[in-house]
Amino acid sequence: MKGKVVIALGGNALQDKDMVPTAESQLNAIRKTASYIADIIEEGYSVIVTHGNGPQVGNIVIQNETASNIIPAMPFDICGAESQGMIGYMIQQCLGEVFKERNIDKDAATIVTQVVVDKDDPAFLHPTKPIGPFYSKEEAEMLIKNKGYEMVEDSGRGYRRVVASPEPKEIVELSTIKLLENNGVVVITAGGGGIPVVKENGSLKGVAAVIDKDLASEKLAEDLDADILLILTAVEKVYINYKKPDEKALDVISSDEAQRYLEEGHFAPGSMLPKVKAAIRFANSKHGRRAIITSLEKAYDALCGKTGTVIVEKTAKD
């Protein structure tokens, strides 16, 4: 085995943004993704897959709200669980097809994954993550009054509910993930950053929050003692001064250098910033670990050292 890789799939790996988000169009996108994952498995890597769920869970929330006068709407943590099951089912089905076509003796399995967060995380005091549909000002005021939602005006398009984005602290199903991975199963886990839960009186309780997918993937990669965290997104490399005359693509950089760029404000909060933050954490977590940020199409080449932005521990680069 060449090493253990946690692959964090971005939204473009699950859904073509130019297509209507039907089940068929999402399956077509994921079939292509499954082929890229199979390339990495054939190269001899042990693979664990994580994924986002932003558009999908948002659509589930809209469906819930639209039909709430007929069937009671489910709370947000359960909507997250629904999205994990749906996306995981599609990924494992498509991987199964590719494994059969290529005679790869592997199984894929989805784990509906809970991730513990701290109920006192400061993020709960300042919710920032928009979810669900747009509302009028009057509708927003009713939701604040009747359901206690936090609502914000969103760029002149209406009002949206916002929830917290706390730090991932513990992956509840970790032992099950390890058991499957140790037996050669390609595990699909921590979808959408995991279902956020808090510990109360020895029990777990779901909360309305969104854990960043890349930070949850980093936590998983550490806990599984992975060698590589491979974060896949829409671009081949990370840039500083992005879309400016002096933009520069980053190749192999130290975690210190990446941290400096992060503090200088080169990375957008809702886009590249959490990816770079996760990459820095992973590179610094243990000597010899590396994080790679690249596009889905270049994933295999990036693992072979041909492209992508690689973030390593400072001493490893020096």
PDB file of C-alpha atoms in Angstrom:
ATOM      1  CA  MET A   1       0.000   0.000   0.000  1.00  0.00           C
ATOM      2  CA  LYS A   2       1.359   3.414  -0.998  1.00  0.00           C
ATOM      3  CA  GLY A   3      -0.359   5.229   1.833  1.00  0.00           C
ATOM      4  CA  LYS A   4      -3.662   6.275   3.319  1.00  0.00           C
ATOM      5  CA  VAL A   5      -5.522   9.179   1.697  1.00  0.00           C
ATOM      6  CA  VAL A   6      -8.586  11.040   2.923  1.00  0.00           C
ATOM      7  CA  ILE A   7     -10.242  12.553  -0.160  1.00  0.00           C
ATOM      8  CA  ALA A   8     -12.482  15.543   0.566  1.00  0.00           C
ATOM      9  CA  LEU A   9     -14.818  16.032  -2.390  1.00  0.00           C
ATOM     10  CA  GLY A  10     -16.032  19.525  -3.248  1.00  0.00           C
ATOM     11  CA  GLY A  11     -19.422  20.434  -4.665  1.00  0.00           C
ATOM     12  CA  ASN A  12     -18.306  20.123  -8.293  1.00  0.00           C
ATOM     13  CA  ALA A  13     -17.629  16.415  -7.677  1.00  0.00           C
ATOM     14  CA  LEU A  14     -21.279  15.838  -6.757  1.00  0.00           C
ATOM     15  CA  GLN A  15     -23.267  18.169  -8.962  1.00  0.00           C
ATOM     16  CA  ASP A  16     -22.757  20.072 -12.217  1.00  0.00           C
ATOM     17  CA  LYS A  17     -23.607  23.681 -11.380  1.00  0.00           C
ATOM     18  CA  ASP A  18     -24.950  24.217 -14.893  1.00  0.00           C
ATOM     19  CA  MET A  19     -27.438  21.340 -14.640  1.00  0.00           C
ATOM     20  CA  VAL A  20     -30.796  21.092 -12.886  1.00  0.00           C
ATOM     21  CA  PRO A  21     -30.083  19.152  -9.625  1.00  0.00           C
ATOM     22  CA  THR A  22     -32.090  16.055 -10.479  1.00  0.00           C
ATOM     23  CA  ALA A  23     -31.089  12.633  -9.180  1.00  0.00           C
ATOM     24  CA  GLU A  24     -30.016  11.664 -12.692  1.00  0.00           C
ATOM     25  CA  SER A  25     -27.763  14.698 -13.216  1.00  0.00           C
ATOM     26  CA  GLN A  26     -26.127  14.204  -9.813  1.00  0.00           C
ATOM     27  CA  LEU A  27     -25.508  10.518 -10.540  1.00  0.00           C
ATOM     28  CA  ASN A  28     -23.895  11.445 -13.854  1.00  0.00           C
ATOM     29  CA  ALA A  29     -21.526  13.851 -12.094  1.00  0.00           C
ATOM     30  CA  ILE A  30     -20.689  11.308  -9.396  1.00  0.00           C
ATOM     31  CA  ARG A  31     -19.959   8.575 -11.972  1.00  0.00           C
ATOM     32  CA  LYS A  32     -17.138  10.754 -13.297  1.00  0.00           C
ATOM     33  CA  THR A  33     -15.940  11.364  -9.751  1.00  0.00           C
ATOM     34  CA  ALA A  34     -15.957   7.634  -8.997  1.00  0.00           C
ATOM     35  CA  SER A  35     -13.652   7.065 -11.957  1.00  0.00           C
ATOM     36  CA  TYR A  36     -11.092   9.535 -10.581  1.00  0.00           C
ATOM     37  CA  ILE A  37     -11.264   7.888  -7.155  1.00  0.00           C
ATOM     38  CA  ALA A  38     -10.746   4.464  -8.754  1.00  0.00           C
ATOM     39  CA  ASP A  39      -7.578   5.744 -10.470  1.00  0.00           C
ATOM     40  CA  ILE A  40      -6.130   6.512  -7.045  1.00  0.00           C
ATOM     41  CA  ILE A  41      -7.161   3.142  -5.612  1.00  0.00           C
ATOM     42  CA  GLU A  42      -5.582   1.332  -8.575  1.00  0.00           C
ATOM     43  CA  GLU A  43      -2.361   3.207  -7.856  1.00  0.00           C
ATOM     44  CA  GLY A  44      -2.231   1.409  -4.495  1.00  0.00           C
ATOM     45  CA  TYR A  45      -3.619   3.932  -2.033  1.00  0.00           C
ATOM     46  CA  SER A  46      -6.083   3.170   0.747  1.00  0.00           C
ATOM     47  CA  VAL A  47      -8.888   5.700   0.292  1.00  0.00           C
ATOM     48  CA  ILE A  48     -11.475   7.243   2.631  1.00  0.00           C
ATOM     49  CA  VAL A  49     -13.991   9.627   1.058  1.00  0.00           C
ATOM     50  CA  THR A  50     -15.664  12.677   2.581  1.00  0.00           C
ATOM     51  CA  HIS A  51     -17.937  15.143   0.810  1.00  0.00           C
ATOM     52  CA  GLY A  52     -19.861  18.379   1.065  1.00  0.00           C
ATOM     53  CA  ASN A  53     -23.644  18.664   1.043  1.00  0.00           C
ATOM     54  CA  GLY A  54     -24.412  22.379   0.773  1.00  0.00           C
ATOM     55  CA  PRO A  55     -26.818  22.443  -2.193  1.00  0.00           C
ATOM     56  CA  GLN A  56     -28.357  19.088  -1.316  1.00  0.00           C
ATOM     57  CA  VAL A  57     -29.155  19.817   2.318  1.00  0.00           C
ATOM     58  CA  GLY A  58     -30.407  23.257   1.299  1.00  0.00           C
ATOM     59  CA  ASN A  59     -32.831  21.628  -1.127  1.00  0.00           C
ATOM     60  CA  ILE A  60     -33.995  19.200   1.561  1.00  0.00           C
ATOM     61  CA  VAL A  61     -34.677  22.135   3.888  1.00  0.00           C
ATOM     62  CA  ILE A  62     -36.681  23.890   1.148  1.00  0.00           C
ATOM     63  CA  GLN A  63     -38.692  20.710   0.535  1.00  0.00           C
ATOM     64  CA  ASN A  64     -39.345  20.455   4.271  1.00  0.00           C
ATOM     65  CA  GLU A  65     -40.437  24.071   4.586  1.00  0.00           C
ATOM     66  CA  THR A  66     -42.611  23.940   1.463  1.00  0.00           C
ATOM     67  CA  ALA A  67     -44.532  20.891   2.672  1.00  0.00           C
ATOM     68  CA  SER A  68     -44.611  21.875   6.352  1.00  0.00           C
ATOM     69  CA  ASN A  69     -48.353  22.613   6.218  1.00  0.00           C
ATOM     70  CA  ILE A  70     -48.910  18.963   5.225  1.00  0.00           C
ATOM     71  CA  ILE A  71     -46.110  17.074   7.009  1.00  0.00           C
ATOM     72  CA  PRO A  72     -44.144  18.459   9.988  1.00  0.00           C
ATOM     73  CA  ALA A  73     -40.728  19.709   8.917  1.00  0.00           C
ATOM     74  CA  MET A  74     -37.719  17.804  10.205  1.00  0.00           C
ATOM     75  CA  PRO A  75     -35.064  19.639  12.273  1.00  0.00           C
ATOM     76  CA  PHE A  76     -31.871  20.655  10.536  1.00  0.00           C
ATOM     77  CA  ASP A  77     -29.664  17.898  11.971  1.00  0.00           C
ATOM     78  CA  ILE A  78     -32.022  15.264  10.531  1.00  0.00           C
ATOM     79  CA  CYS A  79     -31.968  17.033   7.173  1.00  0.00           C
ATOM     80  CA  GLY A  80     -28.181  16.707   7.324  1.00  0.00           C
ATOM     81  CA  ALA A  81     -28.510  12.987   8.003  1.00  0.00           C
ATOM     82  CA  GLU A  82     -30.856  12.660   5.014  1.00  0.00           C
ATOM     83  CA  SER A  83     -28.302  14.352   2.773  1.00  0.00           C
ATOM     84  CA  GLN A  84     -25.520  12.057   4.019  1.00  0.00           C
ATOM     85  CA  GLY A  85     -27.559   8.974   3.189  1.00  0.00           C
ATOM     86  CA  MET A  86     -28.581  10.274  -0.228  1.00  0.00           C
ATOM     87  CA  ILE A  87     -25.137  11.397  -1.363  1.00  0.00           C
ATOM     88  CA  GLY A  88     -23.390   8.391   0.197  1.00  0.00           C
ATOM     89  CA  TYR A  89     -25.785   6.039  -1.608  1.00  0.00           C
ATOM     90  CA  MET A  90     -24.970   7.693  -4.931  1.00  0.00           C
ATOM     91  CA  ILE A  91     -21.201   7.589  -4.344  1.00  0.00           C
ATOM     92  CA  GLN A  92     -21.139   3.960  -3.212  1.00  0.00           C
ATOM     93  CA  GLN A  93     -23.366   2.890  -6.118  1.00  0.00           C
ATOM     94  CA  CYS A  94     -21.149   4.649  -8.663  1.00  0.00           C
ATOM     95  CA  LEU A  95     -17.958   3.303  -7.056  1.00  0.00           C
ATOM     96  CA  GLY A  96     -19.450  -0.190  -7.169  1.00  0.00           C
ATOM     97  CA  GLU A  97     -20.070   0.182 -10.903  1.00  0.00           C
ATOM     98  CA  VAL A  98     -16.507   1.346 -11.558  1.00  0.00           C
ATOM     99  CA  PHE A  99     -15.018  -1.395  -9.367  1.00  0.00           C
ATOM    100  CA  LYS A 100     -16.946  -3.994 -11.349  1.00  0.00           C
ATOM    101  CA  GLU A 101     -15.884  -2.519 -14.708  1.00  0.00           C
ATOM    102  CA  ARG A 102     -12.201  -2.474 -13.701  1.00  0.00           C
ATOM    103  CA  ASN A 103     -12.177  -5.746 -11.741  1.00  0.00           C
ATOM    104  CA  ILE A 104     -11.214  -3.926  -8.532  1.00  0.00           C
ATOM    105  CA  ASP A 105     -11.866  -6.220  -5.578  1.00  0.00           C
ATOM    106  CA  LYS A 106     -13.297  -3.550  -3.286  1.00  0.00           C
ATOM    107  CA  ASP A 107     -16.543  -2.650  -1.563  1.00  0.00           C
ATOM    108  CA  ALA A 108     -17.766   0.842  -0.681  1.00  0.00           C
ATOM    109  CA  ALA A 109     -19.937   1.671   2.324  1.00  0.00           C
ATOM    110  CA  THR A 110     -21.493   4.837   3.709  1.00  0.00           C
ATOM    111  CA  ILE A 111     -21.395   5.675   7.406  1.00  0.00           C
ATOM    112  CA  VAL A 112     -23.965   8.194   8.624  1.00  0.00           C
ATOM    113  CA  THR A 113     -21.546  10.171  10.766  1.00  0.00           C
ATOM    114  CA  GLN A 114     -22.101  12.272  13.874  1.00  0.00           C
ATOM    115  CA  VAL A 115     -19.461  14.814  14.863  1.00  0.00           C
ATOM    116  CA  VAL A 116     -19.315  16.200  18.385  1.00  0.00           C
ATOM    117  CA  VAL A 117     -19.036  19.960  18.780  1.00  0.00           C
ATOM    118  CA  ASP A 118     -18.687  22.031  21.942  1.00  0.00           C
ATOM    119  CA  LYS A 119     -22.032  23.460  23.022  1.00  0.00           C
ATOM    120  CA  ASP A 120     -20.068  26.475  24.323  1.00  0.00           C
ATOM    121  CA  ASP A 121     -18.285  27.055  21.010  1.00  0.00           C
ATOM    122  CA  PRO A 122     -18.270  30.843  20.388  1.00  0.00           C
ATOM    123  CA  ALA A 123     -19.686  30.162  16.904  1.00  0.00           C
ATOM    124  CA  PHE A 124     -23.095  29.540  18.474  1.00  0.00           C
ATOM    125  CA  LEU A 125     -23.165  33.172  19.617  1.00  0.00           C
ATOM    126  CA  HIS A 126     -22.564  34.448  16.081  1.00  0.00           C
ATOM    127  CA  PRO A 127     -24.315  32.232  13.475  1.00  0.00           C
ATOM    128  CA  THR A 128     -22.972  32.921   9.981  1.00  0.00           C
ATOM    129  CA  LYS A 129     -23.873  29.963   7.750  1.00  0.00           C
ATOM    130  CA  PRO A 130     -26.957  30.618   5.550  1.00  0.00           C
ATOM    131  CA  ILE A 131     -29.275  27.663   4.901  1.00  0.00           C
ATOM    132  CA  GLY A 132     -32.598  27.078   3.224  1.00  0.00           C
ATOM    133  CA  PRO A 133     -34.827  29.392   1.167  1.00  0.00           C
ATOM    134  CA  PHE A 134     -35.163  33.154   0.956  1.00  0.00           C
ATOM    135  CA  TYR A 135     -37.979  34.870   2.878  1.00  0.00           C
ATOM    136  CA  SER A 136     -39.609  38.276   2.870  1.00  0.00           C
ATOM    137  CA  LYS A 137     -38.991  40.582   5.821  1.00  0.00           C
ATOM    138  CA  GLU A 138     -42.448  39.758   7.193  1.00  0.00           C
ATOM    139  CA  GLU A 139     -41.882  36.009   6.889  1.00  0.00           C
ATOM    140  CA  ALA A 140     -38.475  36.332   8.536  1.00  0.00           C
ATOM    141  CA  GLU A 141     -39.972  38.226  11.473  1.00  0.00           C
ATOM    142  CA  MET A 142     -42.582  35.466  11.924  1.00  0.00           C
ATOM    143  CA  LEU A 143     -39.879  32.762  11.915  1.00  0.00           C
ATOM    144  CA  ILE A 144     -37.851  34.677  14.495  1.00  0.00           C
ATOM    145  CA  LYS A 145     -40.937  35.011  16.691  1.00  0.00           C
ATOM    146  CA  ASN A 146     -42.408  31.513  16.246  1.00  0.00           C
ATOM    147  CA  LYS A 147     -39.331  29.323  15.812  1.00  0.00           C
ATOM    148  CA  GLY A 148     -36.511  31.358  17.295  1.00  0.00           C
ATOM    149  CA  TYR A 149     -34.501  31.317  14.055  1.00  0.00           C
ATOM    150  CA  GLU A 150     -31.598  33.673  13.488  1.00  0.00           C
ATOM    151  CA  MET A 151     -32.316  35.515  10.233  1.00  0.00           C
ATOM    152  CA  VAL A 152     -30.158  37.862   8.136  1.00  0.00           C
ATOM    153  CA  GLU A 153     -30.699  39.918   5.014  1.00  0.00           C
ATOM    154  CA  ASP A 154     -28.780  38.351   2.126  1.00  0.00           C
ATOM    155  CA  SER A 155     -27.426  40.753  -0.512  1.00  0.00           C
ATOM    156  CA  GLY A 156     -30.792  42.270  -1.367  1.00  0.00           C
ATOM    157  CA  ARG A 157     -32.266  38.890  -2.285  1.00  0.00           C
ATOM    158  CA  GLY A 158     -34.332  38.457   0.860  1.00  0.00           C
ATOM    159  CA  TYR A 159     -33.837  37.028   4.336  1.00  0.00           C
ATOM    160  CA  ARG A 160     -32.302  33.649   5.138  1.00  0.00           C
ATOM    161  CA  ARG A 161     -31.844  31.573   8.233  1.00  0.00           C
ATOM    162  CA  VAL A 162     -28.278  31.373   9.539  1.00  0.00           C
ATOM    163  CA  VAL A 163     -26.791  28.728  11.813  1.00  0.00           C
ATOM    164  CA  ALA A 164     -23.483  28.357  13.614  1.00  0.00           C
ATOM    165  CA  SER A 165     -20.375  26.734  12.164  1.00  0.00           C
ATOM    166  CA  PRO A 166     -18.588  25.231  15.207  1.00  0.00           C
ATOM    167  CA  GLU A 167     -15.269  23.367  15.294  1.00  0.00           C
ATOM    168  CA  PRO A 168     -15.308  19.552  14.997  1.00  0.00           C
ATOM    169  CA  LYS A 169     -14.109  17.901  18.206  1.00  0.00           C
ATOM    170  CA  GLU A 170     -14.821  14.157  17.950  1.00  0.00           C
ATOM    171  CA  ILE A 171     -16.032  11.758  15.280  1.00  0.00           C
ATOM    172  CA  VAL A 172     -18.524   9.475  16.998  1.00  0.00           C
ATOM    173  CA  GLU A 173     -18.371   6.572  14.530  1.00  0.00           C
ATOM    174  CA  LEU A 174     -14.558   6.570  14.299  1.00  0.00           C
ATOM    175  CA  SER A 175     -14.111   2.976  15.523  1.00  0.00           C
ATOM    176  CA  THR A 176     -16.572   1.702  12.901  1.00  0.00           C
ATOM    177  CA  ILE A 177     -14.804   3.692  10.182  1.00  0.00           C
ATOM    178  CA  LYS A 178     -11.457   2.214  11.262  1.00  0.00           C
ATOM    179  CA  LEU A 179     -12.870  -1.320  11.303  1.00  0.00           C
ATOM    180  CA  LEU A 180     -14.160  -1.014   7.741  1.00  0.00           C
ATOM    181  CA  GLU A 181     -11.063   0.749   6.426  1.00  0.00           C
ATOM    182  CA  ASN A 182      -8.760  -1.832   8.013  1.00  0.00           C
ATOM    183  CA  ASN A 183     -10.708  -4.521   6.148  1.00  0.00           C
ATOM    184  CA  GLY A 184     -10.256  -2.885   2.764  1.00  0.00           C
ATOM    185  CA  VAL A 185     -13.622  -1.125   2.467  1.00  0.00           C
ATOM    186  CA  VAL A 186     -13.724   2.300   0.810  1.00  0.00           C
ATOM    187  CA  VAL A 187     -15.586   4.263   3.476  1.00  0.00           C
ATOM    188  CA  ILE A 188     -17.741   7.285   2.635  1.00  0.00           C
ATOM    189  CA  THR A 189     -18.072   9.307   5.820  1.00  0.00           C
ATOM    190  CA  ALA A 190     -18.415  12.716   7.505  1.00  0.00           C
ATOM    191  CA  GLY A 191     -20.697  13.946   4.734  1.00  0.00           C
ATOM    192  CA  GLY A 192     -21.297  17.672   4.886  1.00  0.00           C
ATOM    193  CA  GLY A 193     -18.850  17.902   7.778  1.00  0.00           C
ATOM    194  CA  GLY A 194     -20.871  15.394   9.798  1.00  0.00           C
ATOM    195  CA  ILE A 195     -24.112  15.741  11.736  1.00  0.00           C
ATOM    196  CA  PRO A 196     -23.357  18.215  14.551  1.00  0.00           C
ATOM    197  CA  VAL A 197     -24.139  16.827  17.995  1.00  0.00           C
ATOM    198  CA  VAL A 198     -23.403  17.978  21.533  1.00  0.00           C
ATOM    199  CA  LYS A 199     -22.972  15.882  24.643  1.00  0.00           C
ATOM    200  CA  GLU A 200     -25.656  16.341  27.283  1.00  0.00           C
ATOM    201  CA  ASN A 201     -25.865  14.174  30.397  1.00  0.00           C
ATOM    202  CA  GLY A 202     -24.030  11.324  28.713  1.00  0.00           C
ATOM    203  CA  SER A 203     -26.175  11.417  25.578  1.00  0.00           C
ATOM    204  CA  LEU A 204     -25.799  12.960  22.130  1.00  0.00           C
ATOM    205  CA  LYS A 205     -28.176  15.658  20.945  1.00  0.00           C
ATOM    206  CA  GLY A 206     -28.353  17.024  17.407  1.00  0.00           C
ATOM    207  CA  VAL A 207     -28.010  20.789  16.975  1.00  0.00           C
ATOM    208  CA  ALA A 208     -28.759  23.206  14.145  1.00  0.00           C
ATOM    209  CA  ALA A 209     -25.280  23.924  12.830  1.00  0.00           C
ATOM    210  CA  VAL A 210     -22.982  23.305   9.880  1.00  0.00           C
ATOM    211  CA  ILE A 211     -19.486  21.925  10.471  1.00  0.00           C
ATOM    212  CA  ASP A 212     -17.048  22.918   7.760  1.00  0.00           C
ATOM    213  CA  LYS A 213     -16.469  19.890   5.546  1.00  0.00           C
ATOM    214  CA  ASP A 214     -12.745  20.481   5.122  1.00  0.00           C
ATOM    215  CA  LEU A 215     -12.102  20.925   8.843  1.00  0.00           C
ATOM    216  CA  ALA A 216     -14.073  17.747   9.607  1.00  0.00           C
ATOM    217  CA  SER A 217     -12.088  15.929   6.915  1.00  0.00           C
ATOM    218  CA  GLU A 218      -8.866  17.116   8.516  1.00  0.00           C
ATOM    219  CA  LYS A 219      -9.999  15.854  11.919  1.00  0.00           C
ATOM    220  CA  LEU A 220     -10.862  12.496  10.371  1.00  0.00           C
ATOM    221  CA  ALA A 221      -7.516  12.311   8.561  1.00  0.00           C
ATOM    222  CA  GLU A 222      -5.663  12.929  11.826  1.00  0.00           C
ATOM    223  CA  ASP A 223      -7.706  10.342  13.723  1.00  0.00           C
ATOM    224  CA  LEU A 224      -7.159   7.716  11.012  1.00  0.00           C
ATOM    225  CA  ASP A 225      -3.414   8.493  10.889  1.00  0.00           C
ATOM    226  CA  ALA A 226      -3.663   9.243   7.169  1.00  0.00           C
ATOM    227  CA  ASP A 227      -0.592  10.169   5.179  1.00  0.00           C
ATOM    228  CA  ILE A 228      -2.309  12.602   2.832  1.00  0.00           C
ATOM    229  CA  LEU A 229      -5.318  14.906   3.012  1.00  0.00           C
ATOM    230  CA  LEU A 230      -6.440  15.483  -0.573  1.00  0.00           C
ATOM    231  CA  ILE A 231      -8.869  18.413  -0.809  1.00  0.00           C
ATOM    232  CA  LEU A 232     -10.563  18.565  -4.199  1.00  0.00           C
ATOM    233  CA  THR A 233     -12.144  21.748  -5.467  1.00  0.00           C
ATOM    234  CA  ALA A 234     -12.794  23.638  -8.727  1.00  0.00           C
ATOM    235  CA  VAL A 235      -9.232  24.891  -9.325  1.00  0.00           C
ATOM    236  CA  GLU A 236      -5.962  23.085 -10.006  1.00  0.00           C
ATOM    237  CA  LYS A 237      -3.904  25.148  -7.562  1.00  0.00           C
ATOM    238  CA  VAL A 238      -4.314  27.701  -4.791  1.00  0.00           C
ATOM    239  CA  TYR A 239      -3.533  31.283  -5.789  1.00  0.00           C
ATOM    240  CA  ILE A 240      -2.486  34.403  -3.985  1.00  0.00           C
ATOM    241  CA  ASN A 241      -3.638  37.736  -5.426  1.00  0.00           C
ATOM    242  CA  TYR A 242      -6.321  35.685  -7.189  1.00  0.00           C
ATOM    243  CA  LYS A 243      -7.661  37.245 -10.440  1.00  0.00           C
ATOM    244  CA  LYS A 244      -5.314  40.219 -10.056  1.00  0.00           C
ATOM    245  CA  PRO A 245      -2.490  41.180 -12.440  1.00  0.00           C
ATOM    246  CA  ASP A 246       0.090  39.752 -10.028  1.00  0.00           C
ATOM    247  CA  GLU A 247      -1.749  36.494  -9.223  1.00  0.00           C
ATOM    248  CA  LYS A 248       0.541  33.589  -8.412  1.00  0.00           C
ATOM    249  CA  ALA A 249      -0.128  29.853  -8.287  1.00  0.00           C
ATOM    250  CA  LEU A 250       1.295  28.073  -5.245  1.00  0.00           C
ATOM    251  CA  ASP A 251       3.173  24.798  -5.717  1.00  0.00           C
ATOM    252  CA  VAL A 252       4.897  23.287  -2.647  1.00  0.00           C
ATOM    253  CA  ILE A 253       4.747  25.609   0.341  1.00  0.00           C
ATOM    254  CA  SER A 254       5.382  25.276   4.061  1.00  0.00           C
ATOM    255  CA  SER A 255       2.603  25.535   6.605  1.00  0.00           C
ATOM    256  CA  ASP A 256       4.218  28.749   7.893  1.00  0.00           C
ATOM    257  CA  GLU A 257       4.085  30.285   4.432  1.00  0.00           C
ATOM    258  CA  ALA A 258       0.459  29.209   4.001  1.00  0.00           C
ATOM    259  CA  GLN A 259      -0.405  30.696   7.400  1.00  0.00           C
ATOM    260  CA  ARG A 260       1.154  33.986   6.406  1.00  0.00           C
ATOM    261  CA  TYR A 261      -0.889  34.147   3.208  1.00  0.00           C
ATOM    262  CA  LEU A 262      -4.009  33.257   5.184  1.00  0.00           C
ATOM    263  CA  GLU A 263      -3.407  36.095   7.664  1.00  0.00           C
ATOM    264  CA  GLU A 264      -2.774  38.506   4.785  1.00  0.00           C
ATOM    265  CA  GLY A 265      -6.314  37.819   3.572  1.00  0.00           C
ATOM    266  CA  HIS A 266      -5.586  36.062   0.281  1.00  0.00           C
ATOM    267  CA  PHE A 267      -8.300  33.412   0.692  1.00  0.00           C
ATOM    268  CA  ALA A 268     -12.064  33.923   0.628  1.00  0.00           C
ATOM    269  CA  PRO A 269     -13.848  32.889   3.863  1.00  0.00           C
ATOM    270  CA  GLY A 270     -16.551  30.796   2.187  1.00  0.00           C
ATOM    271  CA  SER A 271     -14.248  29.217  -0.379  1.00  0.00           C
ATOM    272  CA  MET A 272     -10.489  28.669  -0.162  1.00  0.00           C
ATOM    273  CA  LEU A 273      -9.866  29.850   3.408  1.00  0.00           C
ATOM    274  CA  PRO A 274     -11.215  26.744   5.230  1.00  0.00           C
ATOM    275  CA  LYS A 275      -9.349  24.495   2.778  1.00  0.00           C
ATOM    276  CA  VAL A 276      -6.031  26.187   3.470  1.00  0.00           C
ATOM    277  CA  LYS A 277      -6.775  26.233   7.204  1.00  0.00           C
ATOM    278  CA  ALA A 278      -7.474  22.476   7.154  1.00  0.00           C
ATOM    279  CA  ALA A 279      -4.338  21.837   5.095  1.00  0.00           C
ATOM    280  CA  ILE A 280      -2.163  23.763   7.559  1.00  0.00           C
ATOM    281  CA  ARG A 281      -3.591  21.825  10.514  1.00  0.00           C
ATOM    282  CA  PHE A 282      -2.974  18.489   8.867  1.00  0.00           C
ATOM    283  CA  ALA A 283       0.577  19.315   7.747  1.00  0.00           C
ATOM    284  CA  ASN A 284       1.444  20.404  11.287  1.00  0.00           C
ATOM    285  CA  SER A 285      -0.256  17.469  13.023  1.00  0.00           C
ATOM    286  CA  LYS A 286       2.543  14.955  12.475  1.00  0.00           C
ATOM    287  CA  HIS A 287       5.927  14.913  10.777  1.00  0.00           C
ATOM    288  CA  GLY A 288       5.725  13.618   7.208  1.00  0.00           C
ATOM    289  CA  ARG A 289       2.073  14.375   6.585  1.00  0.00           C
ATOM    290  CA  ARG A 290       1.093  16.519   3.596  1.00  0.00           C
ATOM    291  CA  ALA A 291      -2.065  18.179   2.381  1.00  0.00           C
ATOM    292  CA  ILE A 292      -2.837  18.706  -1.292  1.00  0.00           C
ATOM    293  CA  ILE A 293      -5.391  21.110  -2.735  1.00  0.00           C
ATOM    294  CA  THR A 294      -6.254  20.597  -6.397  1.00  0.00           C
ATOM    295  CA  SER A 295      -9.086  19.974  -8.826  1.00  0.00           C
ATOM    296  CA  LEU A 296     -11.005  16.729  -9.143  1.00  0.00           C
ATOM    297  CA  GLU A 297      -9.660  16.161 -12.640  1.00  0.00           C
ATOM    298  CA  LYS A 298      -6.047  16.581 -11.480  1.00  0.00           C
ATOM    299  CA  ALA A 299      -6.321  14.484  -8.312  1.00  0.00           C
ATOM    300  CA  TYR A 300      -4.231  11.562  -9.589  1.00  0.00           C
ATOM    301  CA  ASP A 301      -1.561  13.840 -11.109  1.00  0.00           C
ATOM    302  CA  ALA A 302      -1.366  15.800  -7.865  1.00  0.00           C
ATOM    303  CA  LEU A 303      -0.731  12.624  -5.870  1.00  0.00           C
ATOM    304  CA  CYS A 304       2.059  11.845  -8.322  1.00  0.00           C
ATOM    305  CA  GLY A 305       3.631  15.243  -7.617  1.00  0.00           C
ATOM    306  CA  LYS A 306       2.841  16.741 -11.033  1.00  0.00           C
ATOM    307  CA  THR A 307       0.462  19.533 -10.003  1.00  0.00           C
ATOM    308  CA  GLY A 308      -1.670  20.926  -7.195  1.00  0.00           C
ATOM    309  CA  THR A 309      -0.746  23.010  -4.165  1.00  0.00           C
ATOM    310  CA  VAL A 310       1.081  20.918  -1.575  1.00  0.00           C
ATOM    311  CA  ILE A 311       1.304  22.142   2.013  1.00  0.00           C
ATOM    312  CA  VAL A 312       3.923  20.493   4.216  1.00  0.00           C
ATOM    313  CA  GLU A 313       5.348  20.940   7.677  1.00  0.00           C
ATOM    314  CA  LYS A 314       8.001  23.659   7.694  1.00  0.00           C
ATOM    315  CA  THR A 315      10.839  21.288   8.643  1.00  0.00           C
ATOM    316  CA  ALA A 316       9.771  18.855   5.919  1.00  0.00           C
ATOM    317  CA  LYS A 317      10.058  21.554   3.217  1.00  0.00           C
ATOM    318  CA  ASP A 318      13.370  22.849   4.530  1.00  0.00           C
TER     319      ASP A 318
END
